[in-house]
XYZ file of C-alpha atoms in Angstrom:
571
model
C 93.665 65.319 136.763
C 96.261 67.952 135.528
C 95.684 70.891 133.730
C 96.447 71.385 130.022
C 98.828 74.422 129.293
C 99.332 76.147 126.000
C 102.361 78.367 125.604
C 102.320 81.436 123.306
C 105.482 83.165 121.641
C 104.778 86.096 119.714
C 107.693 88.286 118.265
C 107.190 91.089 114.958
C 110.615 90.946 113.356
C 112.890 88.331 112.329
C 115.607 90.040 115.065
C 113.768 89.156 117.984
C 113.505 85.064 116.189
C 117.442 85.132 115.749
C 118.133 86.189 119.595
C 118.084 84.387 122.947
C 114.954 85.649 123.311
C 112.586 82.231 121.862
C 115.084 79.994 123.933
C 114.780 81.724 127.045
C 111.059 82.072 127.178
C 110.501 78.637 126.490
C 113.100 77.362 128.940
C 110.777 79.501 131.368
C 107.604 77.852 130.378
C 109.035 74.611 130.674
C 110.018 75.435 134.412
C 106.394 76.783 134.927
C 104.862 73.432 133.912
C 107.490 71.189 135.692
C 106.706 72.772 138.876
C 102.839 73.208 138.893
C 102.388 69.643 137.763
C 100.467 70.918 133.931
C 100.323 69.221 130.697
C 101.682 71.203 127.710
C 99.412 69.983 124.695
C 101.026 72.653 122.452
C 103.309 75.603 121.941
C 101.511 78.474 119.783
C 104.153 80.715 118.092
C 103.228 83.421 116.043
C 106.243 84.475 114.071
C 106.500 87.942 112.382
C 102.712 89.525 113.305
C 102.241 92.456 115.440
C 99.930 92.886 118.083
C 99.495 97.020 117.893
C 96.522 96.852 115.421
C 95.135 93.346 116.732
C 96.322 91.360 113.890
C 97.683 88.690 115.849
C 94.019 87.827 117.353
C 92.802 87.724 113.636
C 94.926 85.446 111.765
C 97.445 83.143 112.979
C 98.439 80.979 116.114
C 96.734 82.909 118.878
C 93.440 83.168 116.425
C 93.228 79.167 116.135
C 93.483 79.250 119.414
C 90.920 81.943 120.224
C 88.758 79.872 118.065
C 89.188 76.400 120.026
C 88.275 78.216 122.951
C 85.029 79.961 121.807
C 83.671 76.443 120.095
C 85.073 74.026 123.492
C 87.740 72.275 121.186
C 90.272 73.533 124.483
C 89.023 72.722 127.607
C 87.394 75.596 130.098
C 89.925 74.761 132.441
C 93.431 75.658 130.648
C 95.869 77.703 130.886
C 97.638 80.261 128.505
C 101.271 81.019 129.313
C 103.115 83.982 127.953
C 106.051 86.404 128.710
C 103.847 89.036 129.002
C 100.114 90.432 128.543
C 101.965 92.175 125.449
C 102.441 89.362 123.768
C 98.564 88.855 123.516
C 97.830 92.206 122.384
C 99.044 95.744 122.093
C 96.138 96.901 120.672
C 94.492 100.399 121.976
C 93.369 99.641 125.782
C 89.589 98.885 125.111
C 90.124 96.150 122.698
C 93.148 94.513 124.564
C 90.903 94.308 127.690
C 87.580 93.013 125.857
C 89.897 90.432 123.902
C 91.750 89.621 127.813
C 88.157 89.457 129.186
C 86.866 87.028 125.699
C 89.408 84.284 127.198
C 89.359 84.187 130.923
C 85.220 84.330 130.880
C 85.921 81.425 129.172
C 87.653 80.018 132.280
C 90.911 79.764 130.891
C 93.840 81.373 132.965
C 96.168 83.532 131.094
C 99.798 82.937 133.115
C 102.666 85.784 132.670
C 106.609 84.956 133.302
C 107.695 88.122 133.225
C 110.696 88.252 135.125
C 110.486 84.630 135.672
C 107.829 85.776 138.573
C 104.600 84.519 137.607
C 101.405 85.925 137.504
C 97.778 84.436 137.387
C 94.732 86.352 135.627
C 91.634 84.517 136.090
C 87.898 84.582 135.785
C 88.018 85.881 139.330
C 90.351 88.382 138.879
C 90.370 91.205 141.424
C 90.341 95.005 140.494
C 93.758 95.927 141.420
C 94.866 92.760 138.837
C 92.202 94.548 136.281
C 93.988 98.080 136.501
C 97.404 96.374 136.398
C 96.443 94.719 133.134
C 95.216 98.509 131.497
C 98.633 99.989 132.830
C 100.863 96.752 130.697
C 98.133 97.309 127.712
C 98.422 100.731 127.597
C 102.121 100.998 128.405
C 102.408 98.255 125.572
C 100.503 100.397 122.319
C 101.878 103.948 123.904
C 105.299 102.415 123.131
C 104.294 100.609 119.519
C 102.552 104.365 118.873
C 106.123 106.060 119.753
C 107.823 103.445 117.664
C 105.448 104.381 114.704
C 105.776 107.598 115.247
C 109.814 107.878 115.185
C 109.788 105.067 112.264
C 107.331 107.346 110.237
C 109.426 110.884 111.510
C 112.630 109.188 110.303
C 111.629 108.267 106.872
C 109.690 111.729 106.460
C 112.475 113.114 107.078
C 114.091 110.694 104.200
C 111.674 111.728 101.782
C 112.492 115.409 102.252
C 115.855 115.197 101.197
C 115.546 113.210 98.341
C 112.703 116.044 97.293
C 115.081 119.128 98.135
C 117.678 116.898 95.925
C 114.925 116.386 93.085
C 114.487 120.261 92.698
C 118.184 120.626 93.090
C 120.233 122.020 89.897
C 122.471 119.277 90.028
C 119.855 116.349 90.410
C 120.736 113.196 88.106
C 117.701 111.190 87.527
C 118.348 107.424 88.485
C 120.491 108.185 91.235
C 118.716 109.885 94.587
C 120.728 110.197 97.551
C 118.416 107.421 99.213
C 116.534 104.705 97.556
C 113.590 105.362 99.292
C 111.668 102.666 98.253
C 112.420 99.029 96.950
C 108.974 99.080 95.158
C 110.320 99.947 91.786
C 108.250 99.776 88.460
C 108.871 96.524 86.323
C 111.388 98.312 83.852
C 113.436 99.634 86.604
C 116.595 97.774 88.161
C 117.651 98.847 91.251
C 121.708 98.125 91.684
C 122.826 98.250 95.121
C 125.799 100.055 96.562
C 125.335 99.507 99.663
C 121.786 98.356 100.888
C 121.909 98.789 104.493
C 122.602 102.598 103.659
C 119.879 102.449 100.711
C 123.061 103.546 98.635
C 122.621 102.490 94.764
C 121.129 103.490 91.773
C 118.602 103.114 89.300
C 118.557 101.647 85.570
C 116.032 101.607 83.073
C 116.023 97.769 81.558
C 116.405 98.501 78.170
C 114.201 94.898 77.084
C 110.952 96.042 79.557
C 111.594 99.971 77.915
C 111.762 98.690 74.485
C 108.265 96.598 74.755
C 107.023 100.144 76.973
C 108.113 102.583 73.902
C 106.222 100.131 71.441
C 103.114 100.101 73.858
C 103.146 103.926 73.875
C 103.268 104.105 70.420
C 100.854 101.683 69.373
C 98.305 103.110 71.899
C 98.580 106.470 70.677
C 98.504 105.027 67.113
C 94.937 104.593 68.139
C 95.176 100.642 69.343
C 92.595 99.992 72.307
C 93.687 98.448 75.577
C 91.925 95.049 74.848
C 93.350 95.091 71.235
C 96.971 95.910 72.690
C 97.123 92.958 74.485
C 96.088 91.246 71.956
C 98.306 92.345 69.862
C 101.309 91.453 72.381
C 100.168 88.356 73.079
C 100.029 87.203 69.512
C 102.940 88.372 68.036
C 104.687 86.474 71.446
C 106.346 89.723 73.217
C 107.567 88.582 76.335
C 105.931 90.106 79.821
C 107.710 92.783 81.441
C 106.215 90.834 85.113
C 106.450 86.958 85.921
C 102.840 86.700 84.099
C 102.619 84.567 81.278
C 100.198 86.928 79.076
C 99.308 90.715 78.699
C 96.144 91.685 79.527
C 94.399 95.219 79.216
C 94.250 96.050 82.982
C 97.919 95.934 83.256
C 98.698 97.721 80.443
C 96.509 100.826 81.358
C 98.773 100.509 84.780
C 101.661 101.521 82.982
C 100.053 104.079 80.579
C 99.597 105.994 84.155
C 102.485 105.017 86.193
C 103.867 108.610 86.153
C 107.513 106.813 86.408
C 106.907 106.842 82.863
C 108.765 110.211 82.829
C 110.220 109.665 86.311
C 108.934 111.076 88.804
C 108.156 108.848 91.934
C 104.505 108.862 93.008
C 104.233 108.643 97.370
C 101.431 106.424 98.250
C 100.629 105.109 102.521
C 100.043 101.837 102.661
C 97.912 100.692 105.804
C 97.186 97.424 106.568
C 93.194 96.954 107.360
C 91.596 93.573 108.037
C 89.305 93.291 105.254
C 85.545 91.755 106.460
C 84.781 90.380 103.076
C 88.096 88.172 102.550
C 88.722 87.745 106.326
C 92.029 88.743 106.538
C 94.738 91.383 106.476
C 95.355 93.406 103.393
C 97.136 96.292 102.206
C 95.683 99.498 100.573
C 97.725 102.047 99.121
C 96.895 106.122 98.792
C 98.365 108.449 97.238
C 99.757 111.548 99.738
C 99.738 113.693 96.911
C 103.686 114.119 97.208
C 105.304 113.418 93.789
C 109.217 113.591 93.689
C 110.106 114.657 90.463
C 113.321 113.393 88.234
C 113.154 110.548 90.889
C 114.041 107.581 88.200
C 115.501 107.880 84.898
C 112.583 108.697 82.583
C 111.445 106.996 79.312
C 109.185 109.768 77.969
C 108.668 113.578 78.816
C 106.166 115.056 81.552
C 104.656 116.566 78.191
C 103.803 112.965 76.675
C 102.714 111.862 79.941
C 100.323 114.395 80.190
C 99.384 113.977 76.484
C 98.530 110.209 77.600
C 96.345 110.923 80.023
C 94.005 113.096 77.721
C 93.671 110.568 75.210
C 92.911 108.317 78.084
C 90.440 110.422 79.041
C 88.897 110.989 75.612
C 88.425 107.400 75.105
C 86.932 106.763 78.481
C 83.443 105.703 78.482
C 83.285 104.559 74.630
C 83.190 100.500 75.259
C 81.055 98.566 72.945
C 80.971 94.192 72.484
C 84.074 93.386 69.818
C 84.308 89.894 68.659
C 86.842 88.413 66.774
C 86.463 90.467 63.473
C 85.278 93.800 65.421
C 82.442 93.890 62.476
C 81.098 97.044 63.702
C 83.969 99.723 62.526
C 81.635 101.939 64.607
C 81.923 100.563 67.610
C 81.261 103.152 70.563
C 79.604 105.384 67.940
C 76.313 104.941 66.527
C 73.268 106.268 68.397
C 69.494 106.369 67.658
C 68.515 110.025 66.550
C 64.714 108.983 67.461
C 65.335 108.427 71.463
C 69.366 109.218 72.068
C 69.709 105.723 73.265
C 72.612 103.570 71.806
C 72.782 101.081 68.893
C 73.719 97.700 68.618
C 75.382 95.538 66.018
C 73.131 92.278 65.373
C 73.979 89.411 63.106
C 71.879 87.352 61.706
C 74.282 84.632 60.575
C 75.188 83.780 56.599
C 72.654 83.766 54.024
C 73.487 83.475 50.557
C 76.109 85.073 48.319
C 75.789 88.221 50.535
C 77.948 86.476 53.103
C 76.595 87.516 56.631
C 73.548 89.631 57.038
C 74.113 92.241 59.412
C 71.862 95.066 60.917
C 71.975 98.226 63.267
C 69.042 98.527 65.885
C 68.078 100.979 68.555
C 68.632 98.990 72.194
C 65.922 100.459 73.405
C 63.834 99.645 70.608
C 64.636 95.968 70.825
C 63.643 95.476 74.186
C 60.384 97.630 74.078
C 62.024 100.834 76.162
C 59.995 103.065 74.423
C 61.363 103.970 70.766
C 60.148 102.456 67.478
C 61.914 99.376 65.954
C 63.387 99.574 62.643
C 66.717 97.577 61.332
C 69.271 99.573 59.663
C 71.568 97.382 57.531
C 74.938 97.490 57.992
C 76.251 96.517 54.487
C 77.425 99.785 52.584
C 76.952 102.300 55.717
C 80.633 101.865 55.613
C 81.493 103.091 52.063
C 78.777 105.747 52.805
C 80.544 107.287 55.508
C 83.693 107.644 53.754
C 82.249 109.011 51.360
C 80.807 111.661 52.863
C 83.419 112.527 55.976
C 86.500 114.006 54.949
C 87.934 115.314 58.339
C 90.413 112.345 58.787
C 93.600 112.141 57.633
C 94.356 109.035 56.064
C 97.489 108.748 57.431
C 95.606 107.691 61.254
C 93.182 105.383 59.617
C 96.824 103.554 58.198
C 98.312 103.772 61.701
C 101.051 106.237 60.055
C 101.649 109.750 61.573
C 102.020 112.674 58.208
C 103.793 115.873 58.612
C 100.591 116.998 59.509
C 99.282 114.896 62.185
C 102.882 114.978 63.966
C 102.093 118.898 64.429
C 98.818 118.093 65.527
C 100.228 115.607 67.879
C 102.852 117.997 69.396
C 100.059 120.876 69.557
C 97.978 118.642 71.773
C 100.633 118.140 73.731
C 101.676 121.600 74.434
C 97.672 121.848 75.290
C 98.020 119.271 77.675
C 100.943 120.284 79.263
C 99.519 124.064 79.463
C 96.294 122.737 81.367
C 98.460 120.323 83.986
C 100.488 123.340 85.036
C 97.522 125.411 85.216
C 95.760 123.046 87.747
C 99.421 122.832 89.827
C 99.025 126.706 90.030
C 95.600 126.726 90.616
C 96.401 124.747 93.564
C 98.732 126.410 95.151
C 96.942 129.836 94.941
C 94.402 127.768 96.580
C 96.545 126.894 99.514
C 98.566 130.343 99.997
C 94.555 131.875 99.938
C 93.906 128.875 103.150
C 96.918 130.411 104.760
C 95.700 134.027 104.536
C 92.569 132.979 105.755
C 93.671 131.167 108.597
C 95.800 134.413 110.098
C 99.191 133.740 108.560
C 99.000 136.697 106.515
C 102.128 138.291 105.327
C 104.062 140.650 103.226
C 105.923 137.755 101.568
C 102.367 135.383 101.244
C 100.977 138.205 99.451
C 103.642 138.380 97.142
C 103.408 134.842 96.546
C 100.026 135.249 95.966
C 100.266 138.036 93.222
C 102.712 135.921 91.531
C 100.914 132.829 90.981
C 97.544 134.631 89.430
C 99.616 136.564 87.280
C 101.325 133.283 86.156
C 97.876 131.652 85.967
C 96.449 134.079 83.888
C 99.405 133.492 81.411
C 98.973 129.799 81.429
C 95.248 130.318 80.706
C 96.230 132.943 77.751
C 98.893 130.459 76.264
C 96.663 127.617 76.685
C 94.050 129.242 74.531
C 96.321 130.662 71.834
C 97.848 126.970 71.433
C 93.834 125.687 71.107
C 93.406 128.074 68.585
C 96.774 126.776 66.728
C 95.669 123.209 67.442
C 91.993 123.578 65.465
C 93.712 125.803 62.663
C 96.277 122.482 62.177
C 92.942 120.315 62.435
C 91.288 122.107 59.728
C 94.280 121.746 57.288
C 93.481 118.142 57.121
C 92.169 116.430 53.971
C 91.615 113.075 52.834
C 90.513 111.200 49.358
C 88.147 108.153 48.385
C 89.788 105.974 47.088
C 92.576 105.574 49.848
C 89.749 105.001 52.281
C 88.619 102.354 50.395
C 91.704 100.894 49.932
C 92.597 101.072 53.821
C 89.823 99.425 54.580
C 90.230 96.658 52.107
C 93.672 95.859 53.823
C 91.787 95.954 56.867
C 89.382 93.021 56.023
C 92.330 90.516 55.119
C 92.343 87.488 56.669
C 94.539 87.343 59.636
C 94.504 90.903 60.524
C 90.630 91.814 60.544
C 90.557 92.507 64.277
C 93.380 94.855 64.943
C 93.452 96.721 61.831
C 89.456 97.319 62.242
C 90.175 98.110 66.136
C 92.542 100.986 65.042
C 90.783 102.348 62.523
C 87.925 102.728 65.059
C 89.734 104.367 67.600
C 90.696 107.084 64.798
C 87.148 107.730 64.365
C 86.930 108.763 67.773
C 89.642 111.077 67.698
C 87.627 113.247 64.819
C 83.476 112.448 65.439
C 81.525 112.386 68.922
C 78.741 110.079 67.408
C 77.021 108.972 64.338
C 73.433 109.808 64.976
C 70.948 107.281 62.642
C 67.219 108.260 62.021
C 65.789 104.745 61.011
C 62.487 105.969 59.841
C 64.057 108.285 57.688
C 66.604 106.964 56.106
C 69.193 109.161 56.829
C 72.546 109.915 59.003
C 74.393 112.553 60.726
C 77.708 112.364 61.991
C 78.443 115.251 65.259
C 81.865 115.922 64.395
C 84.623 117.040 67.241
C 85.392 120.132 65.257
C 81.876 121.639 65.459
C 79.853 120.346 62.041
C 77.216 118.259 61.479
C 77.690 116.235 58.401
C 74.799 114.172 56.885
C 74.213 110.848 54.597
C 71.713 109.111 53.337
C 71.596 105.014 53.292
C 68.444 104.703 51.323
C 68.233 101.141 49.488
C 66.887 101.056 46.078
C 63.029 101.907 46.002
C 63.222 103.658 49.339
C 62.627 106.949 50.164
C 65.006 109.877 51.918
C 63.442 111.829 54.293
C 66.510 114.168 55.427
C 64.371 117.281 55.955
C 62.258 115.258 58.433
C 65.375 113.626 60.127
C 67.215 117.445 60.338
C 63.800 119.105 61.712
C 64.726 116.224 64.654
C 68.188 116.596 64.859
C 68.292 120.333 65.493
C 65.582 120.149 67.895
C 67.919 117.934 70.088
C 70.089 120.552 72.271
C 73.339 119.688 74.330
C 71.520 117.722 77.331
C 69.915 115.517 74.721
C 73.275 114.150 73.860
C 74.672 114.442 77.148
C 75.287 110.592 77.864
C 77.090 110.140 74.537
C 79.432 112.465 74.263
C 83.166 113.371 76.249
C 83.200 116.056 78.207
C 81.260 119.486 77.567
C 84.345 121.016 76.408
C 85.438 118.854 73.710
C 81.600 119.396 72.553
């Protein structure tokens, strides 16, 4: 009975698809089979998938086949034709061999036509055939290697002079003298010259900018994530991607894309077959190169930077909102008896009162070792206000006064001060490796002496502008009955959520957390610029105990607190 025959074509790149080369091979196979009397059931072709990393033997033609071997679907008995053993794999030497070995212990006969001369490898293959194999295998990923090697070398060497050209005096943002990368951000058109050459340049689409500026601004109005996308999604602002709707995880995306002020972020991407998903995937690092003035930027390096702090400020302050975000203090309220947080609890509508609402210790509700006692919600509101007086009103409105603008811009200049500090730090870091590792020189030393002395004055200014920044905070006032009629706009129909939402992330700007003593009666808010501020929420024929709850309070040091609060700094 004859033999079945499979034939495999493998080829990386669509070159290889366009040439003689599929045509010829198979007019070789077909010769192979005519004369040794076989029976072609099928011709694998894998089309575009490289063998160097063994991705071929994964996923795609030669893995179904693989497959039908190991479970008997192709008889012991066949035969596998190819060009050449480099076709199968050009993986590292050991795994080649062990996947060579995986088919012909299988019985099947792998068949070469190199040359149209062709060349058995069997079960019973012989040593000398075993050594010839590990010569083509090795030959095979030695030459993919070199290829990497002068691929990666050649667009190094790219890279480098669009950097030399980004720190050049006459750089033009938008218009390198390579387009390095296709992988643009959303809002940024590329418009080709001459694409072969990676001649062009790039444009900032004014529609995707215009819904980026009014992200900016609403976020640092003091609008969440969650609520921003809300936000965009009701009032119908179109996607800057082919999604249909915003959502939160995208948005923070941009907020850190540092093409926000242009400069073009260098990331490797390998592909790595991923166990859990069972396939190839690519993962992206950073190198830590950052080509500055790369695309034409939408904000300054200064607002970037001033970004990321309120980003980090915020992170770590997540409570449950619903629809009406009912708890304005979302992400603030703890339990003064244990340090554990609070939670909002409804208890649905009950009377005139409309819904009865209550504050409770979460560890106290499920028996985690603190007392249970309801606080209710209804006037803790009004009794806040009444008592803190740090805010400005204009934040709570979403509006920006003389006042907070200069507050704004001081945190800024902070910002910026403390990212160019940590560049600095970094390269002292680096020129002290160098020393250390024998390269020591006249001119390293210099460099050296110049960097700490420019440290130290980024440290100075960065401390002076501090100082301006809390002198600015401490000019701010605010009055009682604005508050209350902010947050009587807030509660209209209609606009309950985001209004509340904003308001809330205001709070968090001025207070750490809003520490309640249940058994006492009594409040104390741990405000950002160093007091403690108490109230009472006593309801009639109850009694304040706010010696008691202080006595508590100021027994509580820093580690006490520790899981509520931002970092130690900001304490």
């Amino acid at each position: 009975m004859a033999r079945i025959a499979y034939s495999y074509q493998r080829f990386s790149n669509q070159e290889q698809a366009r040439g003689d080369s599929l045509r010829r091979q198979q007019a070789l196979v077909d010769q192979y089979i005519a004369e040794n009397g076989l029976i072609l059931d099928k011709t694998l072709t894998d089309r575009g998938v490289s063998a160097y990393k063994g991705k071929n033997a994964r996923q795609g033609a030669l893995k179904t086949f693989l497959d039908g071997v190991e479970n008997g679907d192709i008889p012991s008995n066949s035969i596998l034709i190819c060009e050449s053993l480099d076709r199968i794999s050009r993986n590292n030497i050991y795994d080649a061999l062990e996947l060579f070995l995986s088919i012909t212990r299988k019985g099947v006969t792998i068949v070469t036509l190199t040359d149209g001369q062709p060349k058995e490898y069997g079960k019973s293959a012989d040593p000398m055939q075993l050594m010839e194999c590990l010569f083509i295998f090795s030959r095979a990923n030695e030459e993919s290697a070199r290829k990497g090697e002068r691929v990666k070398a050649a667009y190094d060497n790219k890279v480098e002079q669009v950097k030399r050209w980004s720190e050049s005096e006459s750089v033009e943002p938008g218009k390198p003298p390579i387009i390095i990368t296709s992988d643009t951000p959303t809002w940024i058109d590329v418009i080709w010259e001459d694409k072969k050459s990676r001649k062009g340049e790039l444009r900032l689409n004014e529609r995707k900018v215009k819904t980026i500026k009014k992200i900016i601004d609403m976020y640092l109005s003091g609008v969440g994530l969650s609520s921003l996308a809300k936000e965009l999604n009701e009032s119908k602002t179109p996607t800057i991607t082919n999604t249909k709707n915003w959502g939160f995880s995208y948005i923070n995306t941009i907020l850190k894309n540092r093409a926000l002020y242009g400069a073009l972020e260098m990331y490797q991407t390998d592909t790595v077959f991923s166990e859990e998903k069972q396939k190839y995937v690519r993962r992206r690092t950073p190198t830590g190169t950052v080509i500055e003035n790369y695309f034409p930027p939408i904000i300054t390096k200064e607002d970037f930077d001033y970004i990321q702090s309120v980003k980090k400020n915020r992170s770590g302050r997540k409570g449950r909102k619903g629809e009406r975000f009912s708890n304005l203090f979302t992400g603030l309220v703890v339990c003064g008896e244990c340090g554990g947080s609070m939670r909002f609890v409804s208890k649905g509508k009950k009377g005139k009162s409309g819904d009865v609402t209550n504050l409770v210790c979460a560890n106290a509700s499920i028996g985690a070792g603190c007392k249970y006692k309801q606080i209710h919600y209804s006037g803790i509101e009004d009794k806040f206000f009444d008592t803190f007086k740090d805010i400005p009103i204009e934040d709570l409105a979403g509006r920006k006064s003389e006042i907070t603008i200069q507050i704004s811009k001081k945190q800024k200049e902070v910002e910026s001060l403390k990212s160019d500090l940590v560049d600095t730090e970094k390269k002292i870091n680096n020129v002290v490796d160098a020393i250390a590792d024998g390269l020591s020189s006249a001119k390293l030393k210099k460099r050296l002496s110049e960097l700490e002395l420019k440290a130290k004055k980024l440290q100075d200014d960065a401390k002076e502008k501090e100082a301006e920044l809390a002198q600015r905070e401490r000019e701010n006032h605010n009055n009682k009955e604005k508050f209350k009629e902010i947050l009587s706009k807030a509660n209209v129909e209609g606009s309950t959520y985001y209004s509340r939402s904003q308001i809330n992330e205001a709070l968090k700007r001025y207070i750490h957390f809003i520490a309640f003593y249940p058994f006492h009666n009594f409040a104390i808010i741990k405000s950002k610029a160093g007091k403690d501020i108490s109230f009472d929420y006593a309801d009639a024929g109850e009694i304040v105990q706010s010696k008691k709850a202080w006595l508590k309070h100021t027994d509580n040091n820093f580690e006490f607190w520790s899981h509520t609060l931002t970092d130690p700094e900001d304490y």
